[in-house]
Coordinates of C-alpha atoms in Angstrom, one line a residue:
M1 CA 0.0 0.0 -0.1
R2 CA 2.8 2.4 0.6
K3 CA 3.7 2.3 -3.1
H4 CA 0.2 1.9 -4.5
S5 CA -1.2 4.7 -6.7
G6 CA -3.9 4.9 -9.3
E7 CA -6.9 6.8 -10.6
H8 CA -9.5 5.3 -8.2
P9 CA -9.9 6.6 -4.7
R10 CA -9.1 4.0 -1.9
T11 CA -8.4 3.7 1.7
G12 CA -6.7 0.4 2.0
A13 CA -5.7 -3.0 0.6
L14 CA -9.4 -4.1 1.0
D15 CA -10.9 -0.7 0.3
V16 CA -14.7 -1.5 0.5
C17 CA -16.7 -4.6 1.0
P18 CA -20.4 -3.8 0.6
F19 CA -23.4 -6.1 1.3
V20 CA -26.1 -5.8 -1.3
P21 CA -29.6 -7.4 -1.1
V22 CA -30.2 -9.3 -4.5
R23 CA -32.8 -11.8 -3.8
N24 CA -34.7 -13.2 -0.7
V25 CA -32.8 -11.0 1.7
S26 CA -33.6 -7.6 3.2
M27 CA -31.5 -4.5 3.7
D28 CA -31.5 -5.2 7.5
D29 CA -30.1 -8.6 6.7
C30 CA -27.2 -7.0 4.8
V31 CA -26.6 -4.5 7.7
H32 CA -26.3 -7.4 10.0
C33 CA -23.8 -9.1 7.7
A34 CA -21.7 -5.9 7.5
D35 CA -21.7 -5.7 11.3
I36 CA -20.4 -9.2 11.7
F37 CA -17.9 -9.0 8.9
G38 CA -16.5 -5.7 10.1
Q39 CA -16.1 -7.0 13.7
K40 CA -14.5 -10.3 12.4
L41 CA -12.0 -8.6 10.0
A42 CA -10.9 -6.2 12.8
E43 CA -10.4 -8.9 15.3
L44 CA -8.6 -11.2 12.9
L45 CA -6.4 -8.6 11.3
H46 CA -6.2 -5.9 14.0
V47 CA -7.0 -3.2 11.3
P48 CA -9.5 -0.2 11.5
V49 CA -12.9 -0.8 9.9
F50 CA -15.6 1.8 9.2
L51 CA -19.3 1.3 8.5
Y52 CA -21.1 3.2 5.7
G53 CA -24.3 3.3 3.8
E54 CA -27.3 1.7 5.6
A55 CA -25.0 0.3 8.2
A56 CA -23.4 3.6 9.2
R57 CA -23.7 4.5 12.9
K58 CA -23.0 8.1 12.2
E59 CA -24.8 10.3 9.5
S60 CA -21.4 11.7 8.4
R61 CA -20.4 8.1 7.3
R62 CA -23.3 7.2 5.2
N63 CA -21.6 8.5 2.1
L64 CA -18.7 6.5 0.9
P65 CA -16.6 9.5 -0.5
S66 CA -16.9 11.2 2.9
V67 CA -15.4 8.1 4.7
R68 CA -12.7 7.8 2.0
S69 CA -11.8 11.5 2.2
G70 CA -8.0 12.0 2.1
E71 CA -7.7 8.4 1.1
Y72 CA -4.9 6.1 2.4
E73 CA -2.5 8.8 2.7
A74 CA -4.6 10.9 5.2
L75 CA -5.2 7.9 7.5
P76 CA -2.2 8.5 9.9
D77 CA -3.7 12.0 10.8
K78 CA -7.3 11.2 10.4
L79 CA -7.3 8.1 12.9
K80 CA -6.0 10.5 15.6
L81 CA -9.3 12.4 15.4
S82 CA -12.1 11.4 17.7
D83 CA -14.6 12.0 14.9
W84 CA -12.9 9.3 12.8
S85 CA -12.6 6.6 15.5
P86 CA -13.1 3.3 13.6
D87 CA -16.4 1.3 14.1
F88 CA -14.4 -1.8 14.7
G89 CA -10.6 -2.3 15.4
P90 CA -7.9 -0.1 16.6
A91 CA -7.6 3.7 15.7
L92 CA -4.0 2.9 14.7
F93 CA -2.5 3.3 11.2
V94 CA -1.5 -0.1 9.7
P95 CA 0.8 1.0 6.7
S96 CA 0.7 -2.5 5.0
W97 CA -3.3 -2.5 5.1
G98 CA -4.7 1.0 5.6
A99 CA -8.4 0.8 6.4
T100 CA -11.4 -1.0 5.2
V101 CA -15.0 0.2 4.7
T102 CA -17.9 -2.1 4.9
G103 CA -21.6 -1.6 5.0
A104 CA -25.0 -2.2 3.2
R105 CA -26.4 -0.4 0.2
K106 CA -28.7 -0.8 -2.8
F107 CA -27.1 -2.3 -5.9
L108 CA -24.5 0.2 -7.3
V109 CA -24.2 0.4 -11.0
A110 CA -20.8 1.3 -12.2
F111 CA -21.3 3.0 -15.5
N112 CA -18.7 4.7 -17.6
V113 CA -19.4 6.9 -20.7
N114 CA -16.7 7.0 -23.3
L115 CA -15.5 10.3 -24.8
I116 CA -12.8 11.3 -27.4
A117 CA -11.5 14.0 -25.0
T118 CA -8.9 14.8 -22.4
K119 CA -9.0 13.6 -18.7
E120 CA -9.7 17.2 -17.7
Q121 CA -12.6 17.6 -20.1
A122 CA -14.2 14.3 -18.9
H123 CA -13.8 15.4 -15.3
R124 CA -15.3 18.8 -16.0
I125 CA -18.4 16.8 -17.1
A126 CA -18.3 14.7 -14.0
L127 CA -18.1 17.7 -11.8
D128 CA -21.2 19.2 -13.5
L129 CA -23.3 16.1 -13.1
R130 CA -22.3 14.3 -9.9
E131 CA -24.5 15.0 -7.0
Q132 CA -21.6 16.5 -4.9
G133 CA -21.0 18.9 -7.8
R134 CA -18.1 21.2 -7.3
G135 CA -18.8 21.8 -3.7
K136 CA -21.7 22.9 -1.3
D137 CA -22.3 26.0 -3.3
Q138 CA -22.4 24.3 -6.8
P139 CA -24.2 21.0 -6.4
G140 CA -24.4 18.7 -9.4
L141 CA -27.5 17.8 -11.6
L142 CA -27.9 14.1 -10.8
Q143 CA -29.0 12.8 -7.5
K144 CA -27.3 9.7 -6.0
V145 CA -24.6 9.8 -8.6
Q146 CA -20.8 9.9 -8.0
A147 CA -18.6 10.7 -10.9
M148 CA -15.1 11.5 -12.0
G149 CA -13.3 11.9 -15.2
W150 CA -10.1 9.8 -16.2
Y151 CA -8.3 8.6 -19.2
L152 CA -8.3 5.0 -20.1
D153 CA -4.9 4.4 -21.6
E154 CA -5.6 0.9 -22.9
A155 CA -8.5 2.2 -25.0
N156 CA -6.9 5.5 -25.7
I157 CA -10.2 7.5 -24.6
A158 CA -11.4 9.4 -21.7
Q159 CA -14.3 8.4 -19.6
V160 CA -16.8 10.0 -17.3
S161 CA -16.7 7.4 -14.7
T162 CA -20.0 7.2 -12.6
N163 CA -21.3 5.2 -9.7
I164 CA -25.1 5.3 -9.7
L165 CA -26.1 4.7 -6.2
D166 CA -29.8 4.5 -6.8
Y167 CA -30.6 3.5 -10.4
E168 CA -34.3 3.8 -9.7
L169 CA -34.0 7.5 -8.7
T170 CA -31.4 8.3 -11.4
P171 CA -31.7 5.6 -14.2
L172 CA -28.9 4.6 -16.5
H173 CA -30.3 6.3 -19.5
T174 CA -30.6 9.7 -17.6
V175 CA -26.9 9.6 -16.8
H176 CA -26.0 8.8 -20.4
Q177 CA -28.2 11.6 -21.8
E178 CA -26.9 14.2 -19.4
V179 CA -23.3 13.2 -20.3
C180 CA -24.2 13.4 -24.0
R181 CA -25.9 16.9 -23.6
V182 CA -22.9 18.4 -21.8
A183 CA -20.4 16.7 -24.2
E184 CA -22.4 18.1 -27.2
E185 CA -22.1 21.7 -25.7
L186 CA -18.4 21.2 -25.4
K187 CA -18.3 19.8 -28.9
L188 CA -17.0 16.4 -27.7
P189 CA -18.1 13.1 -29.2
V190 CA -19.5 10.3 -27.0
V191 CA -18.4 6.9 -28.3
G192 CA -20.3 4.3 -26.3
S193 CA -20.3 3.3 -22.7
Q194 CA -19.3 0.5 -20.4
I195 CA -20.8 -1.4 -17.4
V196 CA -18.1 -2.4 -14.9
G197 CA -19.2 -5.6 -13.1
L198 CA -22.8 -6.7 -12.9
I199 CA -26.1 -4.7 -13.4
P200 CA -29.7 -5.6 -12.1
L201 CA -32.2 -6.6 -14.8
K202 CA -34.5 -3.8 -13.6
A203 CA -32.0 -1.1 -14.4
V204 CA -31.8 -2.5 -18.0
M205 CA -35.6 -2.8 -18.4
D206 CA -36.1 0.7 -17.0
S207 CA -33.9 2.1 -19.8
A208 CA -35.6 -0.1 -22.4
D209 CA -39.0 1.1 -21.4
F210 CA -37.8 4.7 -21.6
Y211 CA -36.4 4.3 -25.2
I212 CA -39.5 2.4 -26.3
Q213 CA -41.8 5.1 -25.0
R214 CA -39.7 7.9 -26.3
D215 CA -39.2 6.5 -29.8
G216 CA -42.7 4.9 -30.2
L217 CA -41.0 1.4 -30.5
F218 CA -43.0 -1.9 -30.3
I219 CA -40.9 -4.5 -28.3
V220 CA -42.3 -7.0 -25.9
E221 CA -39.6 -9.8 -25.5
E222 CA -37.1 -9.3 -22.7
E223 CA -34.3 -10.4 -24.9
H224 CA -35.1 -7.7 -27.4
K225 CA -35.4 -5.0 -24.8
V226 CA -31.8 -6.0 -23.4
R227 CA -30.5 -5.7 -27.0
L228 CA -32.1 -2.3 -27.4
V229 CA -30.3 -0.9 -24.4
I230 CA -27.0 -2.4 -25.4
S231 CA -27.4 -0.7 -28.8
K232 CA -28.7 2.7 -27.5
L233 CA -26.0 3.0 -24.8
G234 CA -23.2 1.3 -26.8
L235 CA -22.4 -1.0 -23.9
D236 CA -20.4 -3.2 -26.3
S237 CA -18.1 -0.5 -27.4
L238 CA -15.1 -1.7 -25.5
G239 CA -15.8 -5.4 -25.6
P240 CA -18.8 -7.8 -25.8
F241 CA -21.6 -7.3 -23.5
N242 CA -22.9 -10.8 -22.7
P243 CA -26.2 -10.4 -20.8
K244 CA -25.9 -14.0 -19.4
E245 CA -22.6 -12.8 -17.7
R246 CA -23.4 -9.2 -16.8
I247 CA -27.0 -9.2 -15.6
I248 CA -27.0 -10.3 -12.1
E249 CA -30.4 -12.2 -12.3
Y250 CA -29.3 -14.2 -15.3
M251 CA -26.0 -15.0 -13.3
V252 CA -27.8 -16.4 -10.3
M253 CA -30.8 -17.9 -12.1
S254 CA -31.3 -21.6 -11.0
A255 CA -33.9 -24.2 -12.1
E256 CA -34.1 -25.1 -8.3
L257 CA -36.0 -21.8 -7.7
R258 CA -38.7 -22.6 -10.4
P259 CA -38.6 -26.4 -10.6
L260 CA -41.9 -26.9 -12.2
V261 CA -41.7 -24.1 -14.8
S262 CA -38.0 -25.1 -15.6
S263 CA -38.9 -28.7 -16.2
S264 CA -39.9 -30.0 -19.5
L265 CA -43.5 -30.5 -20.5
Q266 CA -43.2 -34.3 -20.2
Q267 CA -41.5 -34.0 -16.8
F268 CA -44.3 -31.5 -15.5
V269 CA -47.0 -33.9 -16.7
R270 CA -45.3 -36.9 -15.0
S271 CA -44.9 -34.8 -11.8
V272 CA -48.6 -34.0 -11.7
G273 CA -49.4 -37.7 -12.2
A274 CA -47.2 -38.8 -9.4
R275 CA -48.1 -40.0 -6.0
S276 CA -47.8 -36.5 -4.5
A277 CA -50.2 -33.7 -3.5
A278 CA -48.3 -31.1 -5.2
P279 CA -48.0 -30.1 -8.0
G280 CA -51.8 -30.4 -8.2
G281 CA -54.9 -28.5 -9.4
G282 CA -53.6 -25.2 -8.6
S283 CA -50.4 -25.5 -10.5
V284 CA -52.2 -27.0 -13.5
S285 CA -54.7 -24.0 -13.3
A286 CA -51.7 -21.6 -13.6
V287 CA -50.3 -23.5 -16.6
V288 CA -53.6 -23.6 -18.3
A289 CA -54.0 -19.9 -17.7
A290 CA -50.5 -19.1 -18.9
L291 CA -51.3 -21.1 -22.1
G292 CA -54.6 -19.1 -22.6
A293 CA -52.7 -15.8 -22.3
A294 CA -49.9 -17.1 -24.6
L295 CA -52.6 -17.9 -27.3
G296 CA -53.9 -14.5 -26.9
A297 CA -50.4 -13.1 -27.6
M298 CA -50.1 -15.5 -30.5
V299 CA -53.2 -14.2 -32.2
G300 CA -51.8 -10.7 -31.9
Q301 CA -48.4 -11.6 -33.2
M302 CA -50.0 -13.4 -36.2
T303 CA -51.9 -10.2 -36.9
Y304 CA -49.4 -7.5 -36.4
G305 CA -47.0 -6.6 -39.1
K306 CA -49.1 -8.3 -41.9
R307 CA -50.0 -6.2 -44.8
Q308 CA -53.6 -7.3 -45.0
F309 CA -54.1 -6.4 -41.2
E310 CA -52.0 -3.1 -41.3
K311 CA -54.9 -1.0 -40.2
E312 CA -55.1 -2.9 -37.0
D313 CA -51.3 -2.5 -36.1
H314 CA -52.1 0.3 -33.5
V315 CA -54.6 -2.2 -31.8
M316 CA -52.2 -5.0 -31.8
R317 CA -49.5 -2.8 -30.3
R318 CA -51.8 -2.1 -27.4
L319 CA -53.1 -5.7 -26.9
I320 CA -50.1 -7.9 -27.4
P321 CA -48.1 -6.5 -24.4
Q322 CA -51.0 -7.2 -22.0
F323 CA -51.0 -10.9 -23.0
H324 CA -47.2 -11.2 -23.0
E325 CA -46.8 -9.7 -19.5
A326 CA -49.8 -11.8 -18.3
T327 CA -48.2 -15.1 -19.7
T328 CA -44.9 -14.3 -17.7
K329 CA -46.8 -13.6 -14.4
L330 CA -49.1 -16.6 -14.7
L331 CA -46.1 -18.9 -15.2
E332 CA -44.7 -17.6 -12.0
M333 CA -47.7 -18.8 -10.3
V334 CA -47.1 -22.5 -11.2
D335 CA -44.3 -22.8 -8.7
Q336 CA -46.0 -20.4 -6.3
D337 CA -48.9 -22.5 -5.9
A338 CA -46.9 -25.6 -5.1
L339 CA -44.7 -23.7 -2.7
A340 CA -47.8 -22.2 -0.9
F341 CA -49.2 -25.7 -0.5
N342 CA -45.9 -27.1 0.8
S343 CA -45.7 -24.4 3.4
Y344 CA -49.0 -25.8 4.9
M345 CA -47.7 -29.3 4.7
V346 CA -44.6 -28.2 6.7
A347 CA -46.9 -26.7 9.2
L348 CA -48.8 -30.0 9.6
K349 CA -45.6 -31.8 10.5
M350 CA -44.6 -29.3 13.4
P351 CA -44.4 -30.7 16.8
K352 CA -47.6 -30.7 19.0
K353 CA -46.7 -32.2 22.3
T354 CA -47.0 -29.0 24.4
S355 CA -49.6 -26.3 24.5
E356 CA -47.0 -23.7 23.1
E357 CA -46.1 -26.2 20.2
I358 CA -49.8 -26.8 19.4
K359 CA -50.3 -22.9 19.4
R360 CA -47.4 -22.4 17.0
R361 CA -48.4 -25.2 14.8
T362 CA -52.0 -24.0 14.6
A363 CA -50.9 -20.4 13.7
A364 CA -48.5 -21.8 11.0
M365 CA -51.2 -23.9 9.6
Q366 CA -53.6 -21.1 9.3
E367 CA -50.9 -18.9 7.7
G368 CA -50.2 -21.7 5.3
L369 CA -53.9 -22.1 4.4
Q370 CA -54.3 -18.4 3.7
A371 CA -51.3 -18.5 1.5
A372 CA -52.7 -21.6 -0.4
V373 CA -56.0 -19.5 -0.9
A374 CA -54.1 -16.4 -1.9
V375 CA -52.3 -17.9 -4.9
P376 CA -55.3 -19.2 -6.8
L377 CA -57.4 -16.1 -5.9
A378 CA -54.5 -13.9 -7.3
L379 CA -54.5 -16.2 -10.5
A380 CA -58.2 -15.4 -11.1
E381 CA -57.6 -11.8 -10.6
K382 CA -55.0 -11.8 -13.1
I383 CA -57.2 -13.5 -15.6
S384 CA -59.9 -11.1 -15.0
V385 CA -58.1 -8.2 -16.6
L386 CA -57.7 -10.2 -19.8
W387 CA -61.3 -10.7 -20.8
S388 CA -61.7 -7.3 -22.4
P389 CA -58.5 -7.4 -24.5
L390 CA -59.2 -11.0 -25.5
K391 CA -62.7 -9.9 -26.7
E392 CA -61.1 -7.1 -28.7
M393 CA -58.5 -9.5 -30.0
V394 CA -61.2 -11.7 -31.4
V395 CA -62.9 -8.7 -33.1
Y396 CA -59.6 -7.2 -34.7
G397 CA -57.3 -10.3 -34.9
N398 CA -56.3 -12.5 -37.8
I399 CA -59.6 -14.5 -38.7
A400 CA -57.4 -17.5 -39.4
C401 CA -56.5 -17.7 -35.8
K402 CA -60.1 -17.5 -34.8
S403 CA -60.0 -21.1 -33.1
D404 CA -56.8 -20.2 -31.3
A405 CA -58.7 -17.2 -29.6
Q406 CA -61.5 -19.6 -28.8
V407 CA -59.2 -22.0 -27.2
A408 CA -57.6 -19.1 -25.3
A409 CA -61.0 -18.1 -23.9
K410 CA -61.9 -21.7 -22.7
A411 CA -58.4 -22.1 -21.2
L412 CA -58.7 -18.9 -19.2
E413 CA -62.2 -19.8 -18.1
T414 CA -61.0 -23.4 -17.1
A415 CA -58.1 -21.8 -15.0
V416 CA -60.6 -19.6 -13.1
F417 CA -62.8 -22.7 -12.4
G418 CA -59.6 -24.4 -11.1
A419 CA -58.8 -21.4 -9.0
Y420 CA -62.3 -21.3 -7.6
F421 CA -62.1 -25.0 -6.7
N422 CA -58.8 -24.6 -5.0
V423 CA -59.9 -21.5 -3.0
S424 CA -63.1 -23.3 -1.8
I425 CA -61.4 -26.4 -0.6
N426 CA -58.9 -24.5 1.6
L427 CA -61.4 -22.0 2.9
K428 CA -63.3 -24.6 4.9
D429 CA -60.3 -25.0 7.3
I430 CA -59.6 -21.3 7.8
A431 CA -60.8 -20.0 11.2
D432 CA -61.0 -16.3 10.3
E433 CA -64.6 -16.0 9.3
D434 CA -64.4 -12.5 7.9
F435 CA -61.5 -13.6 5.7
T436 CA -63.4 -16.7 4.6
T437 CA -66.6 -14.8 3.8
A438 CA -64.8 -12.0 1.8
T439 CA -62.7 -14.5 -0.1
R440 CA -65.5 -16.9 -1.0
K441 CA -67.5 -13.9 -2.2
R442 CA -64.7 -12.6 -4.4
A443 CA -64.0 -16.0 -5.8
A444 CA -67.7 -16.4 -6.8
V445 CA -67.7 -13.0 -8.5
L446 CA -64.5 -13.9 -10.5
L447 CA -66.0 -17.3 -11.5
Q448 CA -69.2 -15.8 -12.8
E449 CA -67.3 -13.1 -14.6
A450 CA -65.2 -15.8 -16.2
K451 CA -68.3 -17.7 -17.4
E452 CA -69.9 -14.6 -18.9
S453 CA -66.7 -13.3 -20.5
A454 CA -65.7 -16.5 -22.0
A455 CA -69.2 -16.9 -23.5
G456 CA -69.0 -13.3 -24.8
V457 CA -65.6 -14.0 -26.4
L458 CA -67.0 -17.2 -28.2
L459 CA -70.1 -15.2 -29.4
A460 CA -67.9 -12.5 -30.8
A461 CA -65.7 -15.1 -32.6
D462 CA -68.8 -16.7 -34.1
Q463 CA -70.1 -13.3 -35.3
R464 CA -66.8 -12.4 -37.1
D465 CA -67.4 -11.4 -40.7
Q466 CA -65.0 -13.8 -42.4
S467 CA -65.6 -12.3 -45.8
S468 CA -64.0 -9.0 -44.7
L469 CA -60.5 -10.6 -44.0
H470 CA -58.2 -12.8 -45.9
N471 CA -57.0 -16.1 -44.5
L472 CA -53.2 -16.8 -44.2

């Protein structure tokens, strides 16, 4: 560390170790991890450790640049100050190590925008944009953004290097647009960008939705949305951007988390027919519903972009995404139903020897039953919003796909029947009468709506004027 130098700020050999909630953990969980890690590191290596972000114990330490102020070189004097007593470990300078900062934060997106410019010009743009700006009296334009300018020798270009601390508050495309705007004022060309490390899928999808809305594009597939963002931001300008290796959800995706949906059709059918209570009618209903929604999307896709149906393109652009999104959500419910039922089965097997054990078991069983009811009821609710667009699809869609729309209607109706039956069988064992009454009433309403709506779709299909449209 005594001889270390470079462009990036640092306080020590292990500069910062953040804990970030990605899936199935809370921010509080990450704060707890940071506390344990910081304490263990200090005890093992006898080095100073500071907490930052959501784990910070002092408001002045929430911001990483504040904790890093002065960097490694300032530590000998900084550690002597009472305000900078470390959260863990000795307030002593360890030349071979420096100090470590750990904490909990949202997912940070390290996003660099490439410029044909000097380091100084890139840094000028960074100062204008970063939240810290040029100081207290000259704040920057973008909230929750850290930035600096540097020169990337290996690529022979300058970069505005940013850390987006909250990509939902300041999205990727906003940072890119602002860099482009200021660069244009300075007559400097922007030549692509770069993601350092991993990026959450939502950050990519938010930018895709922005470009789709701004440019009036029609894109529904997730893969195509990712490609759009790669193209718009020039994320592959310095090297290939492989979504499977750079988007964190794709990196951690596991078939174990969605065993039913990830299985083959043959495996799923076999598992339904096995000597096991799950997957059962609930999961099958979700599959049937997803197939019904998918058929609705298919009718739209077989209509959109065809010359003979060109006048209906605007209708298809509105309808297709509804069925596409519903298909994705309904597929997720295939495993959700099985998991909800399994939680009830786990509660059944809880010990019941003492009064306290019986109480805990009863509460867990009731909770499991309400979860088992909630999934099929939510399935019926999701189908409810598809009846109107499906009827419209029948009226305006490709007449050659009339039978597909009819099957879609019956599939969705069947799924609601399945949901109704699954709600009803679980309600009888739920003790909360108010919950039972309200749920049974809502399920009955959704079933009646499904019967009437499916009949209406089939009637509309029968009434189509086939002579006004050409077959495929």
